[in-house]
Coordinates of C-alpha atoms and ligand atoms in Angstrom, one line a residue:
M1 CA 34.8 0.9 21.0
I2 CA 36.4 -1.7 18.7
K3 CA 40.0 -2.5 19.6
E4 CA 42.2 -2.3 16.6
I5 CA 44.8 -5.0 15.9
T6 CA 47.5 -3.3 14.0
T7 CA 49.2 -5.1 11.2
Q8 CA 52.5 -5.0 13.2
E9 CA 51.0 -6.7 16.2
L10 CA 48.9 -9.2 14.2
N11 CA 49.8 -12.8 14.8
T12 CA 47.9 -14.5 12.0
E13 CA 47.8 -18.1 13.5
N14 CA 46.6 -16.9 16.9
F15 CA 44.0 -14.6 15.2
I16 CA 42.7 -17.4 13.0
D17 CA 42.5 -19.9 16.0
E18 CA 40.6 -17.3 18.1
K19 CA 38.2 -16.3 15.4
V20 CA 37.5 -19.9 14.4
K21 CA 36.5 -20.7 18.0
E22 CA 34.4 -17.6 18.3
I23 CA 32.4 -18.4 15.1
Q24 CA 31.9 -22.0 16.3
Q25 CA 30.7 -20.8 19.6
V26 CA 28.2 -18.3 18.2
V27 CA 26.8 -20.5 15.5
G28 CA 26.7 -23.6 17.6
E29 CA 25.1 -26.6 15.8
G30 CA 23.3 -24.3 13.3
M31 CA 24.0 -23.1 9.8
G32 CA 25.9 -20.0 8.7
I33 CA 25.7 -18.1 5.4
N34 CA 28.0 -15.6 3.8
A35 CA 28.2 -13.6 0.6
L36 CA 31.4 -13.8 -1.4
S37 CA 32.0 -10.9 -3.8
G38 CA 35.5 -11.9 -4.7
G39 CA 37.0 -8.9 -2.8
V40 CA 39.8 -9.4 -0.3
D41 CA 37.6 -9.1 2.8
S42 CA 34.8 -11.5 1.7
S43 CA 37.3 -14.0 0.3
T44 CA 39.1 -14.1 3.7
V45 CA 35.8 -14.4 5.7
T46 CA 34.8 -17.3 3.4
M47 CA 38.0 -19.2 4.2
L48 CA 37.7 -18.4 7.9
G49 CA 34.1 -19.4 8.0
H50 CA 34.7 -22.7 6.2
R51 CA 37.6 -23.5 8.6
A52 CA 35.2 -23.0 11.5
L53 CA 31.9 -24.5 10.1
G54 CA 32.9 -26.7 7.1
D55 CA 29.7 -27.7 5.2
R56 CA 27.6 -25.8 7.7
L57 CA 28.5 -22.6 6.0
K58 CA 26.7 -21.8 2.8
T59 CA 28.5 -19.4 0.5
V60 CA 26.7 -17.4 -2.1
F61 CA 27.8 -15.0 -4.8
I62 CA 25.0 -12.4 -5.3
E63 CA 24.8 -11.6 -9.0
N64 CA 23.5 -8.1 -8.4
G65 CA 24.2 -6.9 -12.0
L66 CA 26.8 -4.4 -10.6
M67 CA 29.8 -6.8 -10.6
R68 CA 32.9 -6.7 -12.9
E69 CA 33.0 -8.6 -16.2
G70 CA 33.1 -12.4 -15.8
E71 CA 33.3 -12.1 -12.0
S72 CA 30.8 -14.8 -10.9
E73 CA 32.5 -17.5 -13.0
K74 CA 36.0 -16.3 -11.9
V75 CA 35.2 -16.3 -8.2
A76 CA 33.2 -19.6 -8.2
G77 CA 36.0 -21.3 -10.2
L78 CA 38.7 -20.1 -7.9
F79 CA 36.9 -21.2 -4.7
K80 CA 36.0 -24.5 -6.2
K81 CA 39.7 -25.2 -6.5
L82 CA 40.0 -24.3 -2.7
G83 CA 37.2 -26.8 -2.0
V84 CA 34.4 -24.3 -1.4
T85 CA 31.2 -24.5 -3.3
V86 CA 29.7 -21.1 -4.3
D87 CA 26.1 -20.8 -5.2
V88 CA 25.5 -18.0 -7.7
V89 CA 22.2 -16.2 -6.9
D90 CA 20.6 -14.0 -9.6
A91 CA 19.3 -10.8 -8.0
Q92 CA 19.8 -8.4 -10.8
K93 CA 16.2 -7.4 -11.0
E94 CA 15.9 -6.6 -7.3
F95 CA 19.0 -4.4 -7.3
F96 CA 18.2 -2.4 -10.5
A97 CA 14.6 -1.9 -9.2
A98 CA 16.0 -0.6 -5.9
L99 CA 18.4 1.8 -7.7
E100 CA 15.9 3.1 -10.3
G101 CA 15.6 6.9 -10.3
I102 CA 18.1 7.4 -7.5
T103 CA 21.0 9.9 -8.1
D104 CA 22.1 11.0 -4.6
P105 CA 25.2 9.0 -3.5
E106 CA 24.0 8.2 0.1
E107 CA 20.5 7.3 -1.1
K108 CA 22.1 4.9 -3.6
R109 CA 24.2 3.3 -0.9
E110 CA 21.1 3.0 1.3
A111 CA 19.1 1.4 -1.6
I112 CA 21.9 -1.2 -2.1
T113 CA 22.1 -1.9 1.6
Q114 CA 18.4 -2.6 1.8
A115 CA 18.3 -4.7 -1.4
F116 CA 21.2 -6.7 -0.1
Y117 CA 20.4 -7.2 3.6
R118 CA 16.6 -7.0 3.7
D119 CA 15.4 -8.3 0.3
V120 CA 18.0 -10.8 -1.0
F121 CA 19.5 -12.0 2.3
G122 CA 16.2 -12.0 4.1
R123 CA 15.0 -14.4 1.4
L124 CA 18.2 -16.6 1.4
I125 CA 18.2 -16.8 5.2
K126 CA 14.6 -18.1 5.2
E127 CA 15.4 -20.6 2.4
S128 CA 18.6 -21.9 4.0
G129 CA 17.5 -22.0 7.6
A130 CA 20.7 -20.1 8.6
K131 CA 20.5 -17.7 11.5
H132 CA 23.9 -16.1 11.2
L133 CA 25.4 -14.1 8.4
L134 CA 29.2 -13.9 8.3
Q135 CA 30.6 -10.7 6.7
G136 CA 33.9 -9.0 6.2
T137 CA 33.4 -5.6 7.7
I138 CA 36.8 -4.0 8.5
L139 CA 37.8 -1.1 10.7
T140 CA 38.1 1.4 7.9
D141 CA 34.4 0.8 6.9
I142 CA 33.4 1.6 10.5
D143 CA 35.5 4.7 10.8
E144 CA 34.2 6.3 7.6
T145 CA 30.6 5.5 8.4
I146 CA 30.9 6.9 12.0
A147 CA 32.7 10.0 10.7
G148 CA 29.7 10.6 8.4
I149 CA 31.9 10.5 5.3
K150 CA 30.2 7.5 3.6
R151 CA 27.6 5.1 4.7
Q152 CA 29.5 1.9 4.0
H153 CA 27.1 -0.8 2.8
N154 CA 27.9 -3.2 5.6
V155 CA 27.8 -1.1 8.8
F156 CA 24.8 -1.4 11.2
E157 CA 25.5 -1.7 14.9
Q158 CA 27.7 1.5 15.1
L159 CA 24.7 3.3 13.6
G160 CA 22.4 2.0 16.3
I161 CA 20.8 -0.6 13.9
D162 CA 20.3 -4.1 15.3
P163 CA 20.4 -6.4 12.3
K164 CA 18.4 -9.0 14.2
E165 CA 15.6 -6.5 14.5
A166 CA 15.9 -4.9 11.1
F167 CA 16.5 -8.0 9.0
G168 CA 15.8 -11.0 11.2
Y169 CA 19.3 -12.5 11.5
H170 CA 22.5 -12.1 13.4
I171 CA 25.7 -10.7 11.8
I172 CA 29.2 -12.0 12.7
E173 CA 32.1 -9.8 11.7
P174 CA 35.4 -11.6 12.4
L175 CA 37.7 -9.0 10.6
I176 CA 36.3 -5.9 12.4
Q177 CA 39.6 -5.2 14.3
L178 CA 41.7 -5.2 11.1
R179 CA 42.6 -2.9 8.3
K180 CA 43.1 -4.0 4.7
D181 CA 46.8 -4.9 5.0
G182 CA 46.0 -7.1 8.1
V183 CA 43.2 -8.8 6.2
R184 CA 45.6 -9.7 3.4
K185 CA 48.0 -11.4 5.8
V186 CA 45.1 -13.4 7.4
G187 CA 43.8 -14.3 3.9
E188 CA 47.3 -15.6 2.9
A189 CA 47.7 -17.6 6.1
L190 CA 44.3 -19.2 5.4
G191 CA 45.6 -20.5 2.0
L192 CA 44.1 -18.0 -0.4
P193 CA 46.1 -17.7 -3.6
A194 CA 47.8 -14.3 -4.3
E195 CA 45.2 -13.5 -7.0
A196 CA 42.6 -13.4 -4.1
F197 CA 44.5 -11.9 -1.1
D198 CA 46.5 -9.5 -3.2
R199 CA 43.7 -8.3 -5.3
I200 CA 42.8 -4.7 -5.4
P201 CA 39.9 -3.8 -3.1
F202 CA 36.4 -3.7 -4.6
P203 CA 33.6 -2.0 -2.7
G204 CA 30.4 -3.7 -1.5
P205 CA 28.2 -1.4 -3.6
A206 CA 30.3 -2.6 -6.6
L207 CA 30.2 -0.6 -9.8
A208 CA 27.3 1.5 -8.5
A209 CA 30.0 3.3 -6.4
R210 CA 31.6 4.2 -9.8
V211 CA 28.6 5.7 -11.6
I212 CA 27.8 9.3 -10.7
G213 CA 24.1 9.7 -11.0
E214 CA 21.6 6.9 -11.7
A215 CA 23.0 3.4 -11.9
T216 CA 21.0 2.0 -14.8
P217 CA 21.9 -1.3 -16.5
E218 CA 23.2 0.6 -19.5
R219 CA 25.4 3.0 -17.4
I220 CA 26.7 0.1 -15.3
E221 CA 27.6 -1.7 -18.5
T222 CA 29.6 1.4 -19.7
V223 CA 31.6 1.6 -16.5
R224 CA 32.1 -2.2 -16.6
K225 CA 33.7 -2.0 -20.0
A226 CA 35.9 0.9 -18.9
T227 CA 36.9 -1.2 -15.8
V228 CA 38.2 -4.0 -18.0
V229 CA 40.5 -1.6 -19.8
V230 CA 41.7 0.2 -16.6
E231 CA 42.4 -3.0 -14.7
R232 CA 44.3 -4.5 -17.7
L233 CA 46.5 -1.5 -18.3
L234 CA 47.2 -0.6 -14.6
K235 CA 47.8 -4.1 -13.2
E236 CA 51.5 -3.8 -13.6
T237 CA 51.7 -0.5 -11.6
G238 CA 51.2 -2.5 -8.3
A239 CA 49.0 0.4 -7.1
F240 CA 46.7 -0.1 -4.1
Q241 CA 43.5 0.4 -6.2
Y242 CA 42.5 1.7 -9.6
M243 CA 39.2 2.2 -11.3
G244 CA 37.1 3.9 -14.0
I245 CA 34.3 6.3 -13.0
L246 CA 31.4 7.3 -15.3
H247 CA 30.4 10.9 -15.0
E248 CA 27.0 12.4 -15.2
D249 CA 28.0 15.5 -17.1
R250 CA 28.3 15.2 -20.9
V251 CA 30.7 17.1 -23.1
T252 CA 30.7 17.9 -26.7
G253 CA 32.9 15.6 -28.7
M254 CA 33.1 14.5 -32.3
R255 CA 33.0 11.1 -33.9
D256 CA 33.2 10.3 -37.6
G257 CA 33.2 14.0 -38.3
L258 CA 29.9 14.6 -36.5
R259 CA 29.1 16.3 -33.2
D260 CA 28.7 13.8 -30.4
F261 CA 27.5 15.1 -27.0
G262 CA 29.1 12.2 -25.2
Q263 CA 30.0 10.7 -21.9
Q264 CA 33.1 11.0 -19.7
I265 CA 35.2 8.4 -17.9
E266 CA 37.5 9.5 -15.1
V267 CA 40.4 7.2 -14.2
R268 CA 41.7 7.0 -10.7
C269 CA 44.8 5.1 -9.5
W270 CA 45.7 5.2 -5.8
E271 CA 48.8 4.6 -3.7
S272 CA 47.7 3.7 -0.1
V273 CA 48.4 1.2 2.6
D274 CA 45.0 0.9 4.3
A275 CA 42.7 3.2 2.3
R276 CA 42.5 5.8 5.1
V277 CA 44.7 8.3 3.2
A278 CA 45.7 7.9 -0.4
T279 CA 47.6 9.7 -3.1
P280 CA 47.3 9.4 -6.9
T281 CA 49.9 7.3 -8.7
P282 CA 52.2 9.4 -10.9
L283 CA 51.4 7.5 -14.1
S284 CA 53.5 8.1 -17.1
F285 CA 51.9 10.1 -19.9
K286 CA 52.3 7.1 -22.1
I287 CA 50.1 5.0 -19.9
L288 CA 47.6 7.8 -19.7
E289 CA 47.5 8.0 -23.5
E290 CA 47.0 4.2 -23.7
L291 CA 44.1 4.5 -21.2
A292 CA 42.4 7.2 -23.3
S293 CA 42.8 5.4 -26.6
E294 CA 41.7 2.0 -25.4
I295 CA 38.7 3.4 -23.4
I296 CA 37.6 5.4 -26.4
R297 CA 38.0 2.3 -28.6
D298 CA 36.3 -0.2 -26.3
V299 CA 33.6 1.8 -24.5
P300 CA 30.8 3.1 -26.7
G301 CA 29.7 6.7 -26.1
I302 CA 32.8 8.0 -24.4
V303 CA 34.4 11.2 -25.8
S304 CA 36.5 12.3 -22.8
V305 CA 38.9 10.5 -20.5
T306 CA 40.4 12.3 -17.5
Y307 CA 42.8 11.3 -14.7
N308 CA 42.2 12.3 -11.1
I309 CA 45.2 14.0 -9.4
T310 CA 43.6 14.8 -6.1
P311 CA 44.7 13.0 -2.9
K312 CA 42.4 11.5 -0.2
P313 CA 41.5 13.7 1.7
P314 CA 39.8 15.8 0.4
S315 CA 38.9 13.2 -2.3
T316 CA 37.8 9.7 -1.4
I317 CA 38.8 6.5 -3.2
E318 CA 35.4 5.7 -4.7
A319 CA 33.4 8.5 -6.4
V320 CA 30.1 7.8 -4.8
Ligands
XMP401 P1 36.5 5.5 0.1 O1 35.8 5.7 -1.2 O2 35.6 5.7 1.3 O3 37.0 4.0 0.2 O4 37.7 6.3 0.2 C1 37.8 3.4 1.1 C2 38.0 1.9 0.8 O5 36.8 1.2 1.0 C3 36.2 0.7 -0.2 N1 34.7 1.0 -0.1 C4 33.8 0.1 0.4 N2 34.0 -1.1 0.8 N3 31.7 -1.2 1.3 C5 32.9 -1.8 1.3 O6 33.0 -3.0 1.6 C6 31.4 0.1 0.9 O7 30.3 0.6 1.0 C7 32.6 0.8 0.4 N4 32.8 2.0 0.0 C8 34.1 2.1 -0.3 C9 36.9 1.4 -1.3 O8 36.9 0.6 -2.5 C10 38.2 1.7 -0.7 O9 39.1 0.6 -0.9

């Protein structure tokens, strides 16, 4: 049973001191490695790991082909300013090969987990000589996985999987007692700029969690373009999280006077504190109209834009 540290009782300085010591103890004189996706949790773990291990922590950005537009440059640039070197690893082929032909949500999550931990990290660990992977699992990831709602990409031990046996390396999870709001406080205390600690959450399975049905390079590109519009137009709302989702069903539309059996994007925008429960943001009709017209303008093949008005539960934040 993991003991939660609530955001109210969290003392960030004590927490950081304690976790730095723990990481140093576990890793000893060896090397650590961690994957930075640019999300709040992995950014915070990167800062914590570097405080503990300095140059003995290798930080990589896995370009899995499922990330948001311009993300690798943005994240590597931001961390360079913070004194952290980020190696960008091209693993697009491995991820798309793993996802090929898969439409079931949990099978998709499992394919991503295996591509990430077994194939790509298995290789990187061998190359780097590191024996420890630092990752930003948080309590909400564990809860949902145990409850059988979603297999979060980064949860093993609680499912009876020993990463050492399954993948050949040890996983360190310094944020596991926290929820998202607590992680933000720790990230801020570690010197992350607001653009990193205050960023909207982004899931480990990345845009594959926002494509219903098969995550092909083309379909990911469609949702990536929609994401650009959604993030630009909804930034000012200050909402917890917002996203575009590509549906599998097509609907009859028309373009240039001709029938177009086209694709649909669903927009979601959530109010939440820690992602356990969430409600849709009451967006103005003006913003909804802007979303529709800009998505139709910028994303080829879309003939329908909808807004989700269902709370979590029974909905969940991501669609997959
Ligand atoms: P759901 O969709 O379960 O999402 O309501 C709750 C929060 O978790 C994020 N999320 C994930 N984060 N690995 C992660 O690191 C995952 O597999 C994953 N799935 C969902 C989601 O973006 C939301 O903030």
